[in-house]
Short mmCIF file of C-alpha atoms and ligand atoms in Angstrom, two decimals:
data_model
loop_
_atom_site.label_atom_id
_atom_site.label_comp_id
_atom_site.label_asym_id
_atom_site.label_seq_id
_atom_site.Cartn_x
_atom_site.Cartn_y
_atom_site.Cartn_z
CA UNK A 1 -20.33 10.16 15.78
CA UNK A 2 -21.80 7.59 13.59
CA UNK A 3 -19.96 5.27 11.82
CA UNK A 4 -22.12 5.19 8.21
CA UNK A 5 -20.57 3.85 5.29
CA UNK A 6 -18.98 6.91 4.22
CA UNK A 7 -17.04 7.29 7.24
CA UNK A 8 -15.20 3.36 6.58
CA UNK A 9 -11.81 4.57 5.80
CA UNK A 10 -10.64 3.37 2.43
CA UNK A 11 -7.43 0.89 2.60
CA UNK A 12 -4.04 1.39 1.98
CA UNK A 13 -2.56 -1.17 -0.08
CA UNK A 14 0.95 -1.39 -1.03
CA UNK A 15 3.07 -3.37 -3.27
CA UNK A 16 5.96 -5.98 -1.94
CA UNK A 17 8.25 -9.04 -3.35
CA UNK A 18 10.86 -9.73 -4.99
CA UNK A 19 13.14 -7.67 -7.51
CA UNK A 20 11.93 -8.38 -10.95
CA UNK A 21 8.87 -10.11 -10.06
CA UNK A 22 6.84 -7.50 -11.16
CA UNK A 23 5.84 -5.20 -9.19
CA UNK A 24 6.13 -1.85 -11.20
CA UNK A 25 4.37 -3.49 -13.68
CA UNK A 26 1.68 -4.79 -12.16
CA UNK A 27 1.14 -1.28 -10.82
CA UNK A 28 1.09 0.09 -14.41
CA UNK A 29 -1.22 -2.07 -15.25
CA UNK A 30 -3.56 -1.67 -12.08
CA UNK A 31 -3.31 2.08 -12.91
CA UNK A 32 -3.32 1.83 -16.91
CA UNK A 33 -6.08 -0.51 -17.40
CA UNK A 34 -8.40 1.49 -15.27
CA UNK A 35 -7.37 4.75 -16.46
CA UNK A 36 -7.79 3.74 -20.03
CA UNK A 37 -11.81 3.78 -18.87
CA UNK A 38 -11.56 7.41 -18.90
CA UNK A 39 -11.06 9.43 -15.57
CA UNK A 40 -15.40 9.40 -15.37
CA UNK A 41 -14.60 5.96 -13.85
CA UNK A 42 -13.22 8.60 -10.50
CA UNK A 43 -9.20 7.43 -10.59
CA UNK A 44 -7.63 10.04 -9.09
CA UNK A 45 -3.45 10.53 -9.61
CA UNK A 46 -2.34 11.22 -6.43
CA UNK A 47 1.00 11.97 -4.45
CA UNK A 48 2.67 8.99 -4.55
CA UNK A 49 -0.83 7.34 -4.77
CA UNK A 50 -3.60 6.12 -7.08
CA UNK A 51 -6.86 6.16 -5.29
CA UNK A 52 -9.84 4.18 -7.02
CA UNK A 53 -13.25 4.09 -5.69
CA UNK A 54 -14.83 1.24 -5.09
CA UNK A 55 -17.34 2.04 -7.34
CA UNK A 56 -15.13 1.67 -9.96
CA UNK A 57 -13.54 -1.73 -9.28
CA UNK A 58 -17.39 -2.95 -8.81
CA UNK A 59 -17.27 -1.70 -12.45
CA UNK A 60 -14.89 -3.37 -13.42
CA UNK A 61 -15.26 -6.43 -11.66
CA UNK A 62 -19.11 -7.35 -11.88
CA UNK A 63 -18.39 -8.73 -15.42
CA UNK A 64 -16.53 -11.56 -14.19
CA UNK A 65 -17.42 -12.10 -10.68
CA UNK A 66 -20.98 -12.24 -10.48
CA UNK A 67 -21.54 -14.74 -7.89
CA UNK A 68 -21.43 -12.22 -5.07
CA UNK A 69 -22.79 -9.13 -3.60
CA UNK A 70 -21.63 -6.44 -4.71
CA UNK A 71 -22.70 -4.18 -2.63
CA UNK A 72 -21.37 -5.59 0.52
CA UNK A 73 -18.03 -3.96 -0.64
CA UNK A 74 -18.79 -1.01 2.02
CA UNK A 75 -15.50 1.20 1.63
CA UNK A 76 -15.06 4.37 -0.73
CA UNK A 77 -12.35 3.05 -2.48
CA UNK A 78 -9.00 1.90 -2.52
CA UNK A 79 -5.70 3.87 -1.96
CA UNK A 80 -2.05 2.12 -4.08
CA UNK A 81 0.74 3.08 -3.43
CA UNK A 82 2.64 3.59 -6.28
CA UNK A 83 6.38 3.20 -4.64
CA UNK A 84 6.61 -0.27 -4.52
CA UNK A 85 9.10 -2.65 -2.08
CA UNK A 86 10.07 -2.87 1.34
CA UNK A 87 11.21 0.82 1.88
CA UNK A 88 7.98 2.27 1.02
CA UNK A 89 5.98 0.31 2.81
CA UNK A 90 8.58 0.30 6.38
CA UNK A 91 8.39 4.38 5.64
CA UNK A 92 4.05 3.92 5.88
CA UNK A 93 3.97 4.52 9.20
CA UNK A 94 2.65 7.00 11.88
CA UNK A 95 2.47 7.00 15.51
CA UNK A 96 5.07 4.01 15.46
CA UNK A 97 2.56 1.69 14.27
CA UNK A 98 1.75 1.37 10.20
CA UNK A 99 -0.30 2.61 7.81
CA UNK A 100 -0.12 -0.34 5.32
CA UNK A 101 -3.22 -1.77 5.84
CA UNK A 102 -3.15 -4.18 3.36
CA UNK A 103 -0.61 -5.64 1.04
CA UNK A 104 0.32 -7.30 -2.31
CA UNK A 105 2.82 -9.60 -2.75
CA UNK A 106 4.07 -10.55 -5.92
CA UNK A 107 5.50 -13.66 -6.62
CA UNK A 108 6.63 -14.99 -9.98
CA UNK A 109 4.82 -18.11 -10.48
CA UNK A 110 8.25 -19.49 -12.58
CA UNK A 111 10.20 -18.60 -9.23
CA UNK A 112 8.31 -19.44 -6.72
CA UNK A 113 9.22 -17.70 -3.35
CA UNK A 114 12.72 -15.74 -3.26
CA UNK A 115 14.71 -13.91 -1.18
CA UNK A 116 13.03 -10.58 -0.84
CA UNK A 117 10.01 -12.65 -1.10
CA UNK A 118 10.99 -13.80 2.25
CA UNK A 119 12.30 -10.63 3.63
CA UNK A 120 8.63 -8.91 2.90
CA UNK A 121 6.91 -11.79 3.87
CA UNK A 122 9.10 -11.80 7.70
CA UNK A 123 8.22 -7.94 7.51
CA UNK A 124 4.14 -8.44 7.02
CA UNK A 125 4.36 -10.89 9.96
CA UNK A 126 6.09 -8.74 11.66
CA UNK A 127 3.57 -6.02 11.89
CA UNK A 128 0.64 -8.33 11.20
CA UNK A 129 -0.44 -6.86 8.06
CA UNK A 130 -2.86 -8.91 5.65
CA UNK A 131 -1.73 -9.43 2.40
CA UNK A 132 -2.92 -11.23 -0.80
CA UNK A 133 -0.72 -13.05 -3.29
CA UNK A 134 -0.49 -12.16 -6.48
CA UNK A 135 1.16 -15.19 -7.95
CA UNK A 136 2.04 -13.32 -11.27
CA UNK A 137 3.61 -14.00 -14.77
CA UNK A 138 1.36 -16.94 -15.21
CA UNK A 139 1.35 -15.49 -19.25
CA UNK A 140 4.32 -17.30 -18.93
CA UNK A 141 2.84 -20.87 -18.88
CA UNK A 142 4.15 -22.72 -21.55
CA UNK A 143 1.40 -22.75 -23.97
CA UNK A 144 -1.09 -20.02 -21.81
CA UNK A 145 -4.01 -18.78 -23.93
CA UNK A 146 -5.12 -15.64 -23.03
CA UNK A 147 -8.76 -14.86 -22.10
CA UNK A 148 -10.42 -11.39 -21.74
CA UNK A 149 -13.16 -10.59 -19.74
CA UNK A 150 -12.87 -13.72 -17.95
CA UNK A 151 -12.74 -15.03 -14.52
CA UNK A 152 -9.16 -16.39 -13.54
CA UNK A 153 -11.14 -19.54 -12.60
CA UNK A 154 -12.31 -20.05 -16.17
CA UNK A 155 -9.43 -18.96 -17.52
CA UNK A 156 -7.33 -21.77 -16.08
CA UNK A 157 -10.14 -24.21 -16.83
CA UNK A 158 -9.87 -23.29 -20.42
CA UNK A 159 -6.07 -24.13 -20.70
CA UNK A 160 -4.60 -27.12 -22.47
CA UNK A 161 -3.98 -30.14 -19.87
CA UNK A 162 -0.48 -29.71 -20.30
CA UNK A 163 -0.91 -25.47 -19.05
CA UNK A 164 -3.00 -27.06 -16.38
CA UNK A 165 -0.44 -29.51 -15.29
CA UNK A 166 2.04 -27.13 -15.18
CA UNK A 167 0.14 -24.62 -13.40
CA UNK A 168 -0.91 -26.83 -10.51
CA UNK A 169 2.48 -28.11 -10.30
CA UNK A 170 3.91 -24.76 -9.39
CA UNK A 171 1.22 -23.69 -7.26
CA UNK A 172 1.59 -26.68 -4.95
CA UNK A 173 5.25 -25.88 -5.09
CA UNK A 174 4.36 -22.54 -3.90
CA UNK A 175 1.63 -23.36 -1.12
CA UNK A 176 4.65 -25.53 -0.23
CA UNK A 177 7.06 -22.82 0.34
CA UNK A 178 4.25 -20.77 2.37
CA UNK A 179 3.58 -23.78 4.48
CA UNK A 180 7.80 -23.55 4.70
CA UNK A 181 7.19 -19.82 6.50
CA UNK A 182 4.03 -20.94 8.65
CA UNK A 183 1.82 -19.56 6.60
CA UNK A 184 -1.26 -21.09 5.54
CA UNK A 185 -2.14 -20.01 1.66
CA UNK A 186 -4.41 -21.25 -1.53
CA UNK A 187 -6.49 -20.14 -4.50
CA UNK A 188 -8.66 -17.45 -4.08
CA UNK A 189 -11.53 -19.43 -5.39
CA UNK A 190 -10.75 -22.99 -3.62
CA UNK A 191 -12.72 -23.79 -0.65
CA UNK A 192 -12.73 -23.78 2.91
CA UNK A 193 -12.68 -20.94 5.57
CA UNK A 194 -10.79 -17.95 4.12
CA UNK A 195 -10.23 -16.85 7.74
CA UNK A 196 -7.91 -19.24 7.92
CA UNK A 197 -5.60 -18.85 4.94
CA UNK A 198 -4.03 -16.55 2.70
CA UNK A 199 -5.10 -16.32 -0.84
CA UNK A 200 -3.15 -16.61 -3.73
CA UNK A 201 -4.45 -14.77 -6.69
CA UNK A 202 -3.09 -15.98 -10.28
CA UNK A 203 -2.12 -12.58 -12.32
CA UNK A 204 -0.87 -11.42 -15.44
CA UNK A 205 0.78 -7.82 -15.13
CA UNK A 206 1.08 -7.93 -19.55
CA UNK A 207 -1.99 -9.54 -20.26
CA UNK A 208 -4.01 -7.90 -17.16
CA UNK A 209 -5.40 -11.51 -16.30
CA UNK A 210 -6.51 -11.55 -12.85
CA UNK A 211 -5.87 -8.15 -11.85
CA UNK A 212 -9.88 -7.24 -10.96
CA UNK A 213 -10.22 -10.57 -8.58
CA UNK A 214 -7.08 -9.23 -7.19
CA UNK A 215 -8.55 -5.60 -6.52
CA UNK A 216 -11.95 -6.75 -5.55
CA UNK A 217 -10.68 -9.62 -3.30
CA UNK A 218 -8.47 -6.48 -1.40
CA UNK A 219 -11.52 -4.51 -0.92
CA UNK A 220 -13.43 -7.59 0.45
CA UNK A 221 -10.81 -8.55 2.88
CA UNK A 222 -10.95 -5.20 4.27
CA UNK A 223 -14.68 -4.37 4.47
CA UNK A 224 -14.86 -8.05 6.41
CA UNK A 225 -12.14 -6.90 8.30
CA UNK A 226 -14.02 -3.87 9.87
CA UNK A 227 -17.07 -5.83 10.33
CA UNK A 228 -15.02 -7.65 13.25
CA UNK A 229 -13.08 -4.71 14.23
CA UNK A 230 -13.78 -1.88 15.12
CA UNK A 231 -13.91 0.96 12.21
CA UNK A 232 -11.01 3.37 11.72
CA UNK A 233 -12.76 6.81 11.07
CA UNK A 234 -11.10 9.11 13.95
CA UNK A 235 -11.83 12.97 13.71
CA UNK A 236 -7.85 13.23 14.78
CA UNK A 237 -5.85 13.63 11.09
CA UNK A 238 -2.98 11.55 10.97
CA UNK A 239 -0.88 12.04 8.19
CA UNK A 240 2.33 10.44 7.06
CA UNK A 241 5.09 12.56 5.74
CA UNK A 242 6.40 10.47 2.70
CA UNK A 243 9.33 13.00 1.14
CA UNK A 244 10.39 16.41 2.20
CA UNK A 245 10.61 18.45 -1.15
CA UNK A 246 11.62 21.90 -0.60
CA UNK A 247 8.98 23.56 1.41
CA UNK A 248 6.41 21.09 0.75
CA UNK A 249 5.87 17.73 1.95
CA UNK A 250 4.16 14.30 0.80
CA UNK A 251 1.65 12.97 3.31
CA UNK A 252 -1.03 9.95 3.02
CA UNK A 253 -4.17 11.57 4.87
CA UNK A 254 -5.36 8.80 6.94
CA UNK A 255 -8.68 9.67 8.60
CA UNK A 256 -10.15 12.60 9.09
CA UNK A 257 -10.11 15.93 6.81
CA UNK A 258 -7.44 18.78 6.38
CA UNK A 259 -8.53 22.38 5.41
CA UNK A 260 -6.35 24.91 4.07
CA UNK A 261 -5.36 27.67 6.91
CA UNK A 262 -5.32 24.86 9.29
CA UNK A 263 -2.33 24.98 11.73
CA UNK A 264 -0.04 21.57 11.94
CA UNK A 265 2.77 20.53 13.61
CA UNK A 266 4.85 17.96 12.41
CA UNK A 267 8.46 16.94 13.83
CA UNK A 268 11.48 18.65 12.23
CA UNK A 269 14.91 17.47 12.69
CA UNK A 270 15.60 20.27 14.74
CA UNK A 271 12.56 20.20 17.48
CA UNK A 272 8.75 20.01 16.26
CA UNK A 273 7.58 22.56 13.60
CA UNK A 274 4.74 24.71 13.99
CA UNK A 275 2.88 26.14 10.95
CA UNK A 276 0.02 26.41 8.72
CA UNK A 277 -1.64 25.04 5.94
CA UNK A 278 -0.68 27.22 3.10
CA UNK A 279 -2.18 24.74 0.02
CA UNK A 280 -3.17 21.58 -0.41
CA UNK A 281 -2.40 20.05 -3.56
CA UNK A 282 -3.38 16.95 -5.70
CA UNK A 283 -1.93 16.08 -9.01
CA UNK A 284 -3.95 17.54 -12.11
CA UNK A 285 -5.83 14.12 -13.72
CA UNK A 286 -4.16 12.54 -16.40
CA UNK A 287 -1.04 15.13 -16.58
CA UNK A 288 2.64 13.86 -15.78
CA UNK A 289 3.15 14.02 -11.94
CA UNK A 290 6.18 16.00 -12.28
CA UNK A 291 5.11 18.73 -14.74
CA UNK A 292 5.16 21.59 -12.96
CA UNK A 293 1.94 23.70 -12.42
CA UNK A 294 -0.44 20.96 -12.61
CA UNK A 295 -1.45 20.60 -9.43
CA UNK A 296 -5.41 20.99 -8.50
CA UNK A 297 -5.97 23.58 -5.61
CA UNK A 298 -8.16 22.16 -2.49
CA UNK A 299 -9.80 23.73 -0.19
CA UNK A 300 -10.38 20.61 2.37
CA UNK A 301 -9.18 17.33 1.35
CA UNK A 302 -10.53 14.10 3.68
CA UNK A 303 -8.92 10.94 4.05
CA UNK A 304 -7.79 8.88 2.12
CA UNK A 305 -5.50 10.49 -0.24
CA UNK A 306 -2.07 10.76 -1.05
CA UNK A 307 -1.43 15.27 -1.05
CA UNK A 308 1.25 17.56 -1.24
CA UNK A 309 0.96 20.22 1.68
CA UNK A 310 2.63 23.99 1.07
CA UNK A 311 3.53 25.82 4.61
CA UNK A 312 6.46 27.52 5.62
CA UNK A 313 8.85 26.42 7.71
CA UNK A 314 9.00 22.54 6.41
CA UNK A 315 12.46 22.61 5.35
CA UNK A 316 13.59 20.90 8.05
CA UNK A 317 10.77 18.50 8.32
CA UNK A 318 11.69 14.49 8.99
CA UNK A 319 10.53 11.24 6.67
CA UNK A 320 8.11 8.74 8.05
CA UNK A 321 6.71 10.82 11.39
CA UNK A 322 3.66 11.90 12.12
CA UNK A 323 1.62 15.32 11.25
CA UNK A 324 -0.97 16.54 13.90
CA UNK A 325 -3.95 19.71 13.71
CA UNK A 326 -3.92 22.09 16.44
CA UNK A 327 -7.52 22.84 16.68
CA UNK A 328 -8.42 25.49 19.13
CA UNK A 329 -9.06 23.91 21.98
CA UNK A 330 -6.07 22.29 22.03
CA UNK A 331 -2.85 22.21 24.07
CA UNK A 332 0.00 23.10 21.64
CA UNK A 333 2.58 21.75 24.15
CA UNK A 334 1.24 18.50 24.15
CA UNK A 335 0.88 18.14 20.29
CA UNK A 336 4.22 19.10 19.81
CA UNK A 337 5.78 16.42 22.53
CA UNK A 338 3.11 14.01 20.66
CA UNK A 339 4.76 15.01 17.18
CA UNK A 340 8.33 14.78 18.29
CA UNK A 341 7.56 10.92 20.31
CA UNK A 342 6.59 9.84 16.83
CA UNK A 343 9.95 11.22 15.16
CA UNK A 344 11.82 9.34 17.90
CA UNK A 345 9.87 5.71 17.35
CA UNK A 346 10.61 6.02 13.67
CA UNK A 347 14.13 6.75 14.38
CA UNK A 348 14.45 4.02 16.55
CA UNK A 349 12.57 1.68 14.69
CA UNK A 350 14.26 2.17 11.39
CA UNK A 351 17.97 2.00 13.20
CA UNK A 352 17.19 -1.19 15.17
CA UNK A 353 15.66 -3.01 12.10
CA UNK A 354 18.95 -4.29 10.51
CA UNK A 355 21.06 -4.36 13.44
CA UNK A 356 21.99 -8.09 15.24
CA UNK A 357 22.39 -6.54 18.06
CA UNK A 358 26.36 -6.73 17.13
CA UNK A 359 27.42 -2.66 15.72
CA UNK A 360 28.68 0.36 16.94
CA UNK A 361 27.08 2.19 19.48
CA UNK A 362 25.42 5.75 17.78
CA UNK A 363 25.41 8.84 20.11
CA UNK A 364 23.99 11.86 18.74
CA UNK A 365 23.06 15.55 20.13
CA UNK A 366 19.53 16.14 18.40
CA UNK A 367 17.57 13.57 16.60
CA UNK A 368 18.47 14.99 13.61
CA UNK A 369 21.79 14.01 13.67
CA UNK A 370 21.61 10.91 14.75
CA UNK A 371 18.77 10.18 11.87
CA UNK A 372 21.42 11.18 9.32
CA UNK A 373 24.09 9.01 10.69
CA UNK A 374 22.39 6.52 10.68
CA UNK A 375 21.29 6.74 7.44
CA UNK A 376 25.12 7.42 6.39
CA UNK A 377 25.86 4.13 8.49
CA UNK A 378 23.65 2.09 6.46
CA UNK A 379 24.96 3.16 2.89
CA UNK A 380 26.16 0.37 0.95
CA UNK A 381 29.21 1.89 0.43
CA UNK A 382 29.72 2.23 4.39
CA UNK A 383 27.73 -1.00 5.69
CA UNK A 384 28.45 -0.03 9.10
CA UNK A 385 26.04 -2.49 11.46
CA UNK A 386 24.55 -0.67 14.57
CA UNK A 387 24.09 -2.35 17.73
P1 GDP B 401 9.73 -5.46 -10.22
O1 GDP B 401 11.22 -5.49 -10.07
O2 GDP B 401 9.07 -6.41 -9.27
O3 GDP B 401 9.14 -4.10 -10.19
O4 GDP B 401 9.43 -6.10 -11.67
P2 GDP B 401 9.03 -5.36 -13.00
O5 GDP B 401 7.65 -4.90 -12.96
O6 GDP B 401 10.07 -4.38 -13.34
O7 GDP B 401 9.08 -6.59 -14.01
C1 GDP B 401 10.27 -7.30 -14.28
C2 GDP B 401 10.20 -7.89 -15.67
O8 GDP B 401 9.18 -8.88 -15.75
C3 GDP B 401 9.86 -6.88 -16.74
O9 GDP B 401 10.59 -7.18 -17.90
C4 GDP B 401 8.38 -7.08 -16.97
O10 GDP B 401 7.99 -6.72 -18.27
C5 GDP B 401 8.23 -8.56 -16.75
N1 GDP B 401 6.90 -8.91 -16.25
C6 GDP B 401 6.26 -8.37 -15.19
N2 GDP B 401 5.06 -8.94 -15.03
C7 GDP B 401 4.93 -9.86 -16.00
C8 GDP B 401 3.90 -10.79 -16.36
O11 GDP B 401 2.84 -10.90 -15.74
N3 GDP B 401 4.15 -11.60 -17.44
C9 GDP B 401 5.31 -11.53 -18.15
N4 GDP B 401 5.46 -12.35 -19.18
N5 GDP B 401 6.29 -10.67 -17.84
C10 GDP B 401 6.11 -9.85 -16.78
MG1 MG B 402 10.17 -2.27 -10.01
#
C-alpha cells in the first residue's frame, strides 16, 4: 500500500513531571484555549483523549511562527492524552513495546528538575521515547509581562533586564541539571543541530504563553521523525485497552480502522476473549465526558483516536494488553496466543518495574491472579517489594 500523507499516523503525546508542576493545567489549557475557537477548528473530546488536527495547530500557530513551512507538518493531527503522569503513560503500551510516541515534560522553571522529574525522565530513556520540555510557570518571573499573540522568543526579548536575568539564570540551571542525567537540552529557538538535543520550550499553563511553539514543535519532531524512519500505518489494528468499565472498554486505536460487527479478541484475565464489535463510541463534542448518553455512534472509526468499544463478554478483560481483528482469513488460534503473549509482557513488565531484585517470590495459577496480587502487593498500605 502506499504510504500518502493521510496514511502518517498521528502522534501520541502524553503528559509527564513532577507533582504540582503543572501538568493538569497545562492540559486544560492545551484543550481550553483551542476549544474556545469553536469545535469548527476539528477538536474532537475523546476517551481519555483530545485529538487536534494539525490543521488546527497550523491555525493557531502561523500567527507567531511564520518563519517556516507550514506545510511540511505532514501528520493529521495530534492525539493528548488527557491522564497525565507516569501511570498513564507505563499503561500506553501494546505488544510489550509503547504507544507513547512522544512526550511532554513539565518542569517548573522556579524548581528546576525534581524527583518525579527524574523518575519520568529515567522512564523516557528507558523506552527511548522523545520528549520536549515544557519549562513552565515562567508567569512566575518576578516582574513577567505578559504578551499575546506573540512568539516566546519575543516575548522574552520584551522583558525587563532584570526578568531576563532571571530567566537565563534558571534556564542554565536547568540545562545544568539535564547535562546532570546525560541529556543534552536548550531553547527551542537557539541554534545548532536539533538532532542532537532536546528542546526546552518556555510555557505558561495561566497565561497560555508558549503553548502553540510547544504543539507545533511536537508535530515537527514527529513528521521529521518518519522522514528517517520508516512510517507507522499497518493495516493490523492495535489497540490499547486503557480501563475496563463494565462491559465496555477504553482503547487508543493505533493504526488501522475498526468497524462495528468486527470480531476482536483481546486477553481476559481468565484466557483470551473472543467477541464482537457491538458499538463504537466517541464522546458527544463539547458535552461532559461522563454524562451519560452522549456518546456519538460510529460506524468505522480509523486510527488515531481514543474510543469506547461495547461487546459482550469484556467483563473480564485486562488493563494495558493488546486488542487484535480476526479478519476472515485468519487463524483464530494464533490471534488468541498473540493476545494472551501481550497480557503476559504487561504483567511482567509492570511487576518487575519496582522490584530490586530483593521481594518475595509471586506464584500464581492464571494470570489473573497473579495480576491482582501484584497489584495488592504494591498498595501503599502493603508495600510488599517483589523479587
Ligand atoms: P500537576 O500536579 O503537575 O498536575 O500540577 P497542576 O496543573 O495541578 O498545577 C499545580 C499548581 O500550579 C496549580 O495551583 C496551578 O494553578 C499552578 N500552575 C500550573 N501552571 C502554572 C503556570 O504556568 N503559572 C502559574 N503561575 N501557576 C501555574
Ligand atoms: Mg495534576
Amino acid at each position: 500500500k502506499d504510504v500518502s500523507e493521510e496514511s502518517l499516523r498521528s502522534p501520541i503525546c502524553c503528559i509527564m513531571g513532577h507533582v504540582d508542576a503543572g501538568k493538569t493545567k497545562l492540559l486544560d489549557r492545551i484543550r481550553g484555549t483551542n476549544l474556545q475557537e469553536g469545535e469548527a477548528g476539528g477538536i474532537t473530546q475523546q476517551i481519555g483523549a483530545t485529538y487536534f488536527p494539525a490543521e488546527n495547530i497550523r491555525e493557531r500557530t502561523k500567527e507567531i511562527i511564520s518563519h517556516v513551512d507550514h506545510a511540511k507538518l505532514k501528520v493529521p493531527g495530534l492525539l493528548v492524552i488527557d491522564t497525565p503522569g507516569h501511570e498513564s503513560f507505563s499503561k500506553l503500551r501494546s505488544h510489550g513495546s509503547d504507544l507513547c510516541d512522544i512526550a511532554i515534560l513539565v518542569v517548573d522553571i522556579m524548581h528546576g528538575l525534581e524527583r518525579q522529574t527524574i523518575e519520568s525522565l529515567n522512564l523516557l530513556k528507558m523506552r527511548n521515547t522523545d520528549f520536549i520540555v515544557a519549562l513552565n510557570k515562567v508567569d512566575r518571573l518576578y516582574g513577567w509581562k505578559t504578551c499575546r499573540h506573540t512568539q516566546m522568543k519575543e516575548a522574552i526579548e520584551q522583558q525587563s533586564k532584570d526578568v531576563r536575568n532571571e530567566f537565563r539564570m534558571r534556564l542554565d540551571q536547568i540545562i545544568t541539571q539535564f547535562k546532570e542525567q546525560g541529556l543534552n537540552t536548550d531553547l527551542y529557538y537557539s541554534k545548532g543541530n536539533i538532532r542532537e538535543r532536546y528542546s526546552i520550550v518556555p510555557t505558561s499553563a495561566i497565561t497560555g504563553e508558549g503553548i502553540p511553539e510547544l504543539l507545533w514543535l511536537i508535530l515537527a519532531q514527529w513528521t521529521r521523525k518518519n522522514k528517517v524512519e520508516k512510517p507507522t500505518y499497518s493495516d493490523q489494528v492495535q489497540v490499547e485497552v486503557v480501563e475496563g468499565l463494565g462491559t465496555t472498554i477504553d482503547v487508543v486505536l493505533v493504526n488501522g480502522v475498526l468497524h462495528g460487527g468486527d470480531r476482536i479478541v483481546v486477553c481476559g484475565k481468565q484466557g483470551p476473549i473472543v467477541t464482537t464489535i457491538r458499538s463504537l463510541l466517541t464522546p458527544h463534542p463539547m458535552k461532559e465526558l461522563r454524562v451519560e448518553g452522549t456518546y456519538l455512534h460510529h460506524k468505522e472509526i480509523k486510527a488515531v483516536q481514543g474510543i469506547k468499544i461495547t461487546a459482550q463478554g469484556l467483563e473480564h478483560a485486562s488493563t494495558a494488553t493488546g486488542l487484535y481483528v480476526v479478519r476472515p482469513q485468519d487463524d483464530l488460534e494464533e490471534i488468541e496466543e498473540k493476545a494472551m503473549e501481550d497480557h503476559m509482557k504487561s504483567v511482567m513488565s509492570r511487576s518487575t518495574e519496582k522490584s530490586g531484585g530483593e521481594g518475595v517470590c509471586v506464584q500464581a495459577s492464571t494470570l489473573g491472579s497473579s495480576e491482582a496480587l501484584l497489584d495488592f502487593l504494591k498498595t501503599p498500605e502493603v508495600n510488599i517489594p517483589v523479587s
